[in-house]
Structures are given as C-alpha cells and as structure tokens.
Amino acid sequence: MSVEEEEYGFLRANALTLAFGGLFVVTLAGQAISGTADFNAQQITNGLQPVSLFEYVTSSSFGVDVMENWQSEYLQFFLYIFATVWLVQRGSSESKEPGQEGTESDAEQKVGRHADDDSPAWARTGGWRTALFSRSLGLLMGALFLLTWAASSVAGWAAFNGEQLGQRQDPVSWVGYLGEADFWNRSFQNWQSEMLAVGSMAIFSVYLRQRGSPESKLVGAPHRDTAETG
C-alpha cells in the first residue's frame, strides 16, 4: 500500500478512477437497457420477434454502437497527448507555455541520471526502456484506438450485412465494408465531435475558470497565463 493510501485510505486515494469506473458501468447498463427497448420497438414495427437483453448486448447492433464511441474517445486522447508536445495555446490550462514546445531535456523530465530515487524504474534505467516508457501513455492510447476502431469495423460490418440481407441484397466482405460510406460516416460523425470538444476545452480554459479543478487556471490568474492549475 502506498503512503497516500495509508494516509487517506484506498477509496479516497482512488476516488476519481472509482467514480468514473462506476459511472461507466451504470451508463453502459443504461445503454444496453434503452438500446434493447429501441431495437425491439423497431423489430415489432417490422413484424419481427423482439430479442432478450442478452441477445441484444451480444449483437452487432450493440457492439458497433459501443465500439464507435470508445474508439473516438481514445483517438481524442491519442491526438491530444501527442499534439500538446509541439502545439500550444497561449493562456490555456491545457497547454504548455509558448516557447516550451518539444520533448524537453532529460533533466526537466527526470530521466536517466537525472531521475530521483523514487522515479519509476524504467525512467532511471536509460536506453530503449526509458525511450518506450517516456512515450507509453500516447502509445497505449494509440493502440487502444486502433483496437477499438478495428472492433468497430467488424461489428459495423456484421450490422451492415444484416441490413443487406434483410433488404435482399448481397453482403460485402470486411475489406469491402471498409470502402463503404456507412463505415466512414460512422467514424467521422464520432471523430468530429471529439475534435470540437478538445478544441473548445483548449480555448475556453483561456477565459473561463472552475475553482478548485486541476483542469482550470486559478480563478484570479490573468487570461494570458498558460498551464496554471487551480
């Protein structure tokens, strides 16, 4: 157990992750229940048999909806993590100071011989381990994006072919589906909302505040101040 957990207790020390983990489970269950109701309403309208909750959550219809949202979120984090290495927005709490673009020196990042005694082991060791660890967050977000995008394409392909067969049309191969407008429409409609949200947060944090939030500058900080947290 870490020093923080001994001092504050496990729940308090991990409250943010636990809260959002709980909200994720609740909202995913809500999507499953409401999605089943909506799907069955369409089934009845089309003169087909309704399905159970289990049948719906294991269907391509549910899978594609979930994967589409997950992959757009991971794309957002992947792009933002790497973009903020080199791009800045003066006055934004989401940005580094202008002039501080880049990966910074080993001393600033506390890696190799500049690491502290309690730095992560791979930050101290140097070589490929430190190089990999120093980019591990962005690489993980990128990998999760690719995995969920691939899963989205497979689920979308199954759903698309289900509609094709229902309309007495020929199904398409997975590669063929990647060239369909349906696949790219599903992707872009999620991606554009993430780009809007990230850009809005970057610029709004220049002029607006949220007292006590690390995502905001100090309430009394000048608009021009960059990278300050509350």
Coordinates of N, CA, C and O in Angstrom, one line a residue, residues 108-186:
E108 N 14.8 18.1 -17.2 CA 13.5 18.6 -17.0 C 12.5 17.4 -16.8 O 11.6 17.5 -16.0
Q109 N 12.7 16.3 -17.5 CA 11.9 15.2 -17.4 C 12.3 14.1 -16.4 O 11.6 13.1 -16.2
K110 N 13.4 14.4 -15.7 CA 13.9 13.5 -14.6 C 14.1 12.1 -15.1 O 13.5 11.1 -14.5
V111 N 14.8 11.9 -16.2 CA 15.1 10.6 -16.7 C 16.6 10.3 -16.7 O 17.4 11.2 -16.7
G112 N 16.9 9.0 -16.7 CA 18.4 8.6 -16.7 C 19.0 9.0 -15.5 O 18.5 8.8 -14.4
R113 N 20.2 9.6 -15.6 CA 21.0 10.1 -14.4 C 20.3 11.2 -13.7 O 20.8 11.6 -12.6
H114 N 19.3 11.8 -14.3 CA 18.6 12.9 -13.6 C 17.4 12.5 -12.8 O 16.7 13.3 -12.2
A115 N 17.1 11.1 -12.8 CA 16.0 10.6 -12.1 C 16.1 10.7 -10.6 O 17.3 10.7 -10.1
D116 N 15.0 10.8 -9.9 CA 15.0 10.8 -8.5 C 15.1 9.4 -8.0 O 14.8 8.4 -8.7
D117 N 15.3 9.2 -6.7 CA 15.3 7.9 -6.1 C 14.0 7.1 -6.2 O 14.0 5.9 -6.3
D118 N 12.9 7.9 -6.2 CA 11.6 7.3 -6.2 C 11.0 7.3 -7.6 O 9.8 7.1 -7.8
S119 N 11.8 7.7 -8.7 CA 11.3 7.7 -10.0 C 11.0 6.2 -10.5 O 11.6 5.3 -10.0
P120 N 10.1 6.0 -11.4 CA 9.8 4.7 -11.9 C 11.1 4.1 -12.5 O 12.0 4.7 -13.0
A121 N 11.2 2.7 -12.3 CA 12.5 2.0 -12.7 C 12.9 2.3 -14.1 O 14.0 2.5 -14.4
W122 N 11.9 2.3 -15.0 CA 12.2 2.4 -16.4 C 12.6 3.9 -16.8 O 13.1 4.1 -17.9
A123 N 12.3 4.8 -15.9 CA 12.7 6.2 -16.1 C 14.2 6.3 -15.8 O 14.9 7.2 -16.3
R124 N 14.7 5.5 -14.9 CA 16.1 5.6 -14.4 C 17.0 4.8 -15.3 O 18.2 5.1 -15.4
T125 N 16.5 3.7 -15.9 CA 17.5 2.7 -16.5 C 18.1 3.2 -17.8 O 19.2 2.8 -18.1
G126 N 17.5 4.1 -18.5 CA 18.0 4.6 -19.8 C 17.8 3.6 -20.9 O 17.2 2.5 -20.7
G127 N 18.3 3.9 -22.1 CA 18.2 3.1 -23.3 C 16.7 2.9 -23.8 O 15.9 3.8 -23.6
W128 N 16.4 1.8 -24.4 CA 15.1 1.6 -25.0 C 14.0 1.6 -24.0 O 12.9 2.0 -24.3
R129 N 14.3 1.1 -22.8 CA 13.2 1.1 -21.8 C 12.7 2.5 -21.4 O 11.5 2.7 -21.3
T130 N 13.7 3.4 -21.2 CA 13.3 4.8 -20.9 C 12.6 5.4 -22.1 O 11.6 6.2 -22.0
A131 N 13.1 5.2 -23.3 CA 12.5 5.7 -24.5 C 11.1 5.3 -24.7 O 10.2 6.0 -25.0
L132 N 10.8 4.0 -24.4 CA 9.5 3.4 -24.5 C 8.6 4.0 -23.4 O 7.5 4.4 -23.7
F133 N 9.1 3.9 -22.2 CA 8.3 4.4 -21.1 C 7.9 5.9 -21.2 O 6.8 6.3 -20.8
S134 N 8.8 6.7 -21.8 CA 8.6 8.1 -21.9 C 7.5 8.4 -23.0 O 7.1 9.6 -23.0
R135 N 7.1 7.4 -23.7 CA 6.1 7.6 -24.7 C 4.9 6.6 -24.5 O 4.0 6.5 -25.4
S136 N 4.9 6.0 -23.4 CA 4.0 4.8 -23.1 C 2.5 5.3 -23.1 O 1.7 4.5 -23.5
L137 N 2.2 6.4 -22.6 CA 0.8 6.9 -22.5 C 0.2 7.1 -23.8 O -0.9 6.6 -24.1
G138 N 0.9 7.8 -24.7 CA 0.4 8.1 -26.0 C 0.4 6.8 -26.8 O -0.6 6.6 -27.6
L139 N 1.4 5.9 -26.7 CA 1.4 4.7 -27.4 C 0.2 3.8 -27.0 O -0.4 3.1 -27.9
L140 N -0.1 3.8 -25.7 CA -1.2 3.0 -25.3 C -2.6 3.5 -25.8 O -3.4 2.8 -26.3
M141 N -2.7 4.8 -25.8 CA -4.0 5.4 -26.3 C -4.1 5.2 -27.8 O -5.2 4.9 -28.3
G142 N -3.0 5.2 -28.5 CA -3.0 4.9 -29.9 C -3.3 3.5 -30.2 O -4.1 3.2 -31.1
A143 N -2.8 2.6 -29.4 CA -3.1 1.1 -29.6 C -4.5 0.8 -29.3 O -5.2 0.1 -30.0
L144 N -5.0 1.4 -28.2 CA -6.5 1.2 -27.9 C -7.4 1.8 -28.9 O -8.4 1.2 -29.2
F145 N -7.0 2.9 -29.5 CA -7.8 3.5 -30.6 C -7.8 2.5 -31.8 O -8.9 2.2 -32.3
L146 N -6.7 2.0 -32.2 CA -6.6 1.1 -33.3 C -7.4 -0.2 -33.1 O -8.1 -0.7 -33.9
L147 N -7.3 -0.7 -31.8 CA -8.0 -2.0 -31.5 C -9.5 -1.7 -31.5 O -10.3 -2.6 -32.0
T148 N -10.0 -0.6 -30.9 CA -11.4 -0.4 -30.8 C -12.0 0.0 -32.2 O -13.1 -0.3 -32.5
W149 N -11.1 0.7 -33.0 CA -11.5 1.0 -34.4 C -11.7 -0.3 -35.2 O -12.6 -0.4 -36.0
A150 N -10.8 -1.2 -35.0 CA -10.9 -2.5 -35.7 C -12.1 -3.2 -35.3 O -12.8 -3.8 -36.1
A151 N -12.4 -3.2 -34.0 CA -13.6 -3.9 -33.4 C -14.8 -3.2 -34.0 O -15.8 -3.9 -34.3
S152 N -14.8 -1.9 -34.1 CA -15.9 -1.1 -34.6 C -16.2 -1.5 -36.1 O -17.3 -1.7 -36.5
S153 N -15.1 -1.7 -36.8 CA -15.2 -2.1 -38.2 C -15.9 -3.5 -38.4 O -16.7 -3.7 -39.3
V154 N -15.5 -4.4 -37.5 CA -16.0 -5.8 -37.6 C -17.5 -5.8 -37.2 O -18.3 -6.4 -37.8
A155 N -17.8 -5.1 -36.1 CA -19.2 -5.0 -35.6 C -20.1 -4.3 -36.7 O -21.2 -4.7 -36.9
G156 N -19.5 -3.2 -37.2 CA -20.3 -2.4 -38.2 C -20.5 -3.2 -39.5 O -21.5 -3.2 -40.1
W157 N -19.5 -4.0 -39.8 CA -19.6 -4.9 -41.0 C -20.7 -5.9 -40.8 O -21.5 -6.2 -41.7
A158 N -20.8 -6.5 -39.6 CA -21.8 -7.5 -39.3 C -23.2 -6.9 -39.4 O -24.2 -7.4 -39.9
A159 N -23.3 -5.7 -38.8 CA -24.6 -5.0 -38.8 C -25.0 -4.6 -40.2 O -26.2 -4.7 -40.6
F160 N -24.0 -4.1 -41.0 CA -24.3 -3.7 -42.3 C -24.8 -4.9 -43.2 O -25.8 -4.7 -43.9
N161 N -24.1 -6.0 -43.0 CA -24.5 -7.2 -43.8 C -25.9 -7.7 -43.3 O -26.7 -8.3 -44.2
G162 N -26.2 -7.5 -42.0 CA -27.5 -7.9 -41.6 C -28.6 -7.1 -42.3 O -29.7 -7.6 -42.7
E163 N -28.3 -5.8 -42.5 CA -29.3 -4.9 -43.2 C -29.3 -5.3 -44.7 O -30.4 -5.3 -45.3
Q164 N -28.2 -5.6 -45.2 CA -28.1 -6.0 -46.6 C -29.0 -7.2 -46.9 O -29.8 -7.3 -47.8
L165 N -28.9 -8.2 -46.0 CA -29.6 -9.5 -46.2 C -31.1 -9.2 -46.0 O -32.0 -9.8 -46.6
G166 N -31.4 -8.3 -45.0 CA -32.8 -8.0 -44.7 C -33.5 -7.3 -45.9 O -34.7 -7.4 -46.1
Q167 N -32.7 -6.6 -46.7 CA -33.2 -5.9 -47.9 C -33.0 -6.8 -49.2 O -33.1 -6.2 -50.3
R168 N -32.6 -8.1 -49.0 CA -32.4 -9.0 -50.1 C -31.3 -8.5 -51.0 O -31.4 -8.6 -52.2
Q169 N -30.2 -7.9 -50.4 CA -29.1 -7.5 -51.2 C -27.9 -8.3 -50.8 O -27.8 -8.9 -49.7
D170 N -26.9 -8.4 -51.6 CA -25.7 -9.2 -51.3 C -24.9 -8.6 -50.2 O -24.6 -7.4 -50.2
P171 N -24.4 -9.5 -49.3 CA -23.4 -9.0 -48.3 C -22.1 -8.6 -48.9 O -21.8 -9.0 -50.0
V172 N -21.3 -7.9 -48.1 CA -20.0 -7.5 -48.6 C -18.9 -8.1 -47.7 O -19.2 -8.5 -46.6
S173 N -17.7 -8.2 -48.2 CA -16.6 -8.7 -47.4 C -16.2 -7.6 -46.4 O -16.6 -6.4 -46.5
W174 N -15.3 -7.9 -45.4 CA -14.9 -7.0 -44.4 C -14.1 -5.9 -45.1 O -14.3 -4.7 -44.9
V175 N -13.2 -6.3 -46.0 CA -12.4 -5.3 -46.8 C -13.3 -4.4 -47.6 O -13.1 -3.2 -47.7
G176 N -14.3 -5.0 -48.2 CA -15.3 -4.2 -49.0 C -16.1 -3.2 -48.1 O -16.3 -2.1 -48.5
Y177 N -16.4 -3.6 -46.9 CA -17.1 -2.7 -46.0 C -16.2 -1.5 -45.6 O -16.8 -0.4 -45.4
L178 N -14.9 -1.7 -45.6 CA -14.0 -0.5 -45.2 C -14.1 0.5 -46.3 O -13.7 1.7 -46.0
G179 N -14.6 0.2 -47.5 CA -14.8 1.2 -48.5 C -16.2 1.7 -48.6 O -16.5 2.6 -49.4
E180 N -17.1 1.3 -47.7 CA -18.5 1.7 -47.8 C -18.6 3.0 -47.1 O -17.9 3.3 -46.1
A181 N -19.6 3.8 -47.5 CA -19.9 5.1 -46.9 C -20.4 4.9 -45.5 O -20.1 5.8 -44.6
D182 N -21.0 3.8 -45.2 CA -21.6 3.6 -43.9 C -20.4 3.5 -42.9 O -20.6 4.1 -41.8
F183 N -19.3 2.9 -43.2 CA -18.2 2.8 -42.2 C -17.6 4.2 -42.0 O -17.4 4.5 -40.8
W184 N -17.4 4.9 -43.0 CA -16.7 6.2 -42.8 C -17.7 7.3 -42.2 O -17.3 8.1 -41.5
N185 N -19.0 7.1 -42.5 CA -19.9 8.0 -41.9 C -20.0 7.8 -40.4 O -20.0 8.7 -39.6
R186 N -20.0 6.5 -40.0 CA -20.0 6.2 -38.6 C -18.7 6.7 -37.9 O -18.8 7.2 -36.7

